Coordinates of C-alpha atoms in Angstrom, one line a residue:
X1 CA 9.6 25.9 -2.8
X2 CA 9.1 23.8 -5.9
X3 CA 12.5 22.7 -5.3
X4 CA 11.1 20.6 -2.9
X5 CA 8.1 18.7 -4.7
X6 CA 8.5 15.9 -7.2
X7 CA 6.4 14.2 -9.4
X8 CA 3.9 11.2 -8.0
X9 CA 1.9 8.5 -9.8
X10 CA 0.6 5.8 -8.1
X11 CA -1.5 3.1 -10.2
X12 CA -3.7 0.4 -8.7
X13 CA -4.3 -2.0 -11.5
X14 CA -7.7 -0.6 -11.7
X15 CA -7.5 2.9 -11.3
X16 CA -4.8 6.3 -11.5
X17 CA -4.8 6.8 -7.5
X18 CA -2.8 9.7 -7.6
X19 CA -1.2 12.2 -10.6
X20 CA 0.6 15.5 -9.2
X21 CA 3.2 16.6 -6.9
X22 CA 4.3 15.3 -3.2
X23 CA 6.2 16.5 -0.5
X24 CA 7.3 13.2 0.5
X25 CA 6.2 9.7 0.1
X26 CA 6.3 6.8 2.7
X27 CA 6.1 3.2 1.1
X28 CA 5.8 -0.4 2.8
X29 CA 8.7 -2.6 2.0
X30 CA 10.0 -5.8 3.7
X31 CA 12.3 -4.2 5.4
X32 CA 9.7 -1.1 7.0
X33 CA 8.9 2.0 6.0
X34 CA 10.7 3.7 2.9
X35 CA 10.8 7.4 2.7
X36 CA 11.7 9.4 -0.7
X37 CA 11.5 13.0 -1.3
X38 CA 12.6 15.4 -3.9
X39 CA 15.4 14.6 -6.0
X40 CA 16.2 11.4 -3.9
X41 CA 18.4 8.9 -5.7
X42 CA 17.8 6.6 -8.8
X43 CA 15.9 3.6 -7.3
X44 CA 13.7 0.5 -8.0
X45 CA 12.4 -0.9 -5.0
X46 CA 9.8 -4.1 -4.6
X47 CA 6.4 -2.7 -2.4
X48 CA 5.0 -4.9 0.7
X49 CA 1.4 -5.0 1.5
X50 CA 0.8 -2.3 4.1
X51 CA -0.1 1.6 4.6
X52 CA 1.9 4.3 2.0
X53 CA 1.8 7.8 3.3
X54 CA 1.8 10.3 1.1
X55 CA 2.7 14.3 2.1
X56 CA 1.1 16.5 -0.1
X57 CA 2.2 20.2 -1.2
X58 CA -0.4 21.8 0.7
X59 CA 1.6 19.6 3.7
X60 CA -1.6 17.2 4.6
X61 CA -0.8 13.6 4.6
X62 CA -2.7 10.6 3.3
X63 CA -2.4 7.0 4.2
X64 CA -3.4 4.5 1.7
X65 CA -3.9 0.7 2.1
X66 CA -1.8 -0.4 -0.5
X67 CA -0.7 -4.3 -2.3
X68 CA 2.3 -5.9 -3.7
X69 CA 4.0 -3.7 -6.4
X70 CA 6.7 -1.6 -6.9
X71 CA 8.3 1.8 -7.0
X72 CA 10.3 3.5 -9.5
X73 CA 12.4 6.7 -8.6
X74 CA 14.5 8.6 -11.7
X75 CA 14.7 12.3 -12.5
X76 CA 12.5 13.3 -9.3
X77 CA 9.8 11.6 -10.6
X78 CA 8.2 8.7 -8.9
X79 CA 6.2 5.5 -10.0
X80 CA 4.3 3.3 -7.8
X81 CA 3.1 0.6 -9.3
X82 CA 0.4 -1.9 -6.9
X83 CA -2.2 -4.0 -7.2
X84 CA -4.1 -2.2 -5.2
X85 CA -4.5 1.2 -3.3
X86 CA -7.6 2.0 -1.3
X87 CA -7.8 5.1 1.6
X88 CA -10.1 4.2 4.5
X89 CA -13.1 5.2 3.4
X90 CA -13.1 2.8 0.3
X91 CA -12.2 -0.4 2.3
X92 CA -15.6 -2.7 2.9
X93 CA -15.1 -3.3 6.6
X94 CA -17.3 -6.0 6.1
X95 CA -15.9 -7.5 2.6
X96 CA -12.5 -7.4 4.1
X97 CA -13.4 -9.6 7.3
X98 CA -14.9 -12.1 4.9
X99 CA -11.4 -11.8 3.1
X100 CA -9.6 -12.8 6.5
X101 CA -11.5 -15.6 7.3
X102 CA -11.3 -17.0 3.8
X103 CA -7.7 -17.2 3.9
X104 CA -7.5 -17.8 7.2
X105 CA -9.7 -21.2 6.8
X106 CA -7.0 -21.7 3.1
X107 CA -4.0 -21.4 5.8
X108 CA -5.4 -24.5 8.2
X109 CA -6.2 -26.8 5.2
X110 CA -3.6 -29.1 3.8
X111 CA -2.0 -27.0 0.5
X112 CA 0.8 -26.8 -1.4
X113 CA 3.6 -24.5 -0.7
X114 CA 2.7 -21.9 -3.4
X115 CA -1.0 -22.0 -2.2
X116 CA -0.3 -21.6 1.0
X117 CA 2.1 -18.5 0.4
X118 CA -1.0 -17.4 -1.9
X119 CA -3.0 -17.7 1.6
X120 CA -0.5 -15.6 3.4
X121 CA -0.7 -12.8 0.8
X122 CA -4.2 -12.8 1.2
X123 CA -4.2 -12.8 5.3
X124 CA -1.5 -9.9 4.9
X125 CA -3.8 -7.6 2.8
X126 CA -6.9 -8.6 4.5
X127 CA -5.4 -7.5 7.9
X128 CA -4.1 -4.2 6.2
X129 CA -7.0 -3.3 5.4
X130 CA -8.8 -4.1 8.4
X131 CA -6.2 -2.1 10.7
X132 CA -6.2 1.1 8.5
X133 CA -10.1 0.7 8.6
X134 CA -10.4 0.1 12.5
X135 CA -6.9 1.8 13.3
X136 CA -5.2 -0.9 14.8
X137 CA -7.9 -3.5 16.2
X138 CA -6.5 -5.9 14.3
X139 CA -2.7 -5.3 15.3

């Protein structure tokens, strides 16, 4: 059965999320969702704001509201590296609404082209983290 597990770390830029083994692991990516399990090819992919799933050995999942980064896949280890990860129960409902208004408001004003793509980033996380708090009001 260990044949089947491979190594996980997934670092937020201000905390270790997760350190062990995984089952399999679902990440966000521009083009959908991106499975990878044990021994799965050599691999550097870029990661989208959005939910990562993560199947544990004990077979439970757990979704996590994640931000831009990437993941690294070599010798059935695997690297995700994001600016943020958050499960459900650590996202301010509140904070996060504030957060979609705010870039919202950023998107209507006149800005340049990299602020404005700065506004979009900021809309796509903010709705994340609203629909994996609500499950899918926001949708």
């Amino acid at each position: 059965m260990a044949d089947t597990f491979f190594s996980l770390k997934i670092i937020a830029t201000n905390k270790v999320f997760y350190d062990g083994k995984a089952l399999q692991l679902i990440v966000p990516t521009l083009d959908g969702g991106y499975g990878i399990m044990a021994h799965h090819e050599e691999l550097l992919l870029a990661v989208e704001v959005g939910e990562l799933d993560v199947q544990k050995t004990d077979g439970s999942w757990e979704r996590v509201a994640v931000g831009n980064g990437s993941v690294q896949v070599a010798h059935n280890r695997v690297i995700v590296l994001v600016d943020t990860a958050e499960t459900p129960e650590e996202i301010d409902k509140r904070r996060a609404e504030e957060a979609m208004e705010r870039a919202k408001e950023q998107l209507r004003q006149k800005k340049s082209v990299g602020e404005y793509r700065i506004a979009q980033a900021s809309l796509a996380r903010a709705l994340s983290r609203l629909r994996m708090k609500d499950k899918g009001r926001y949708l």
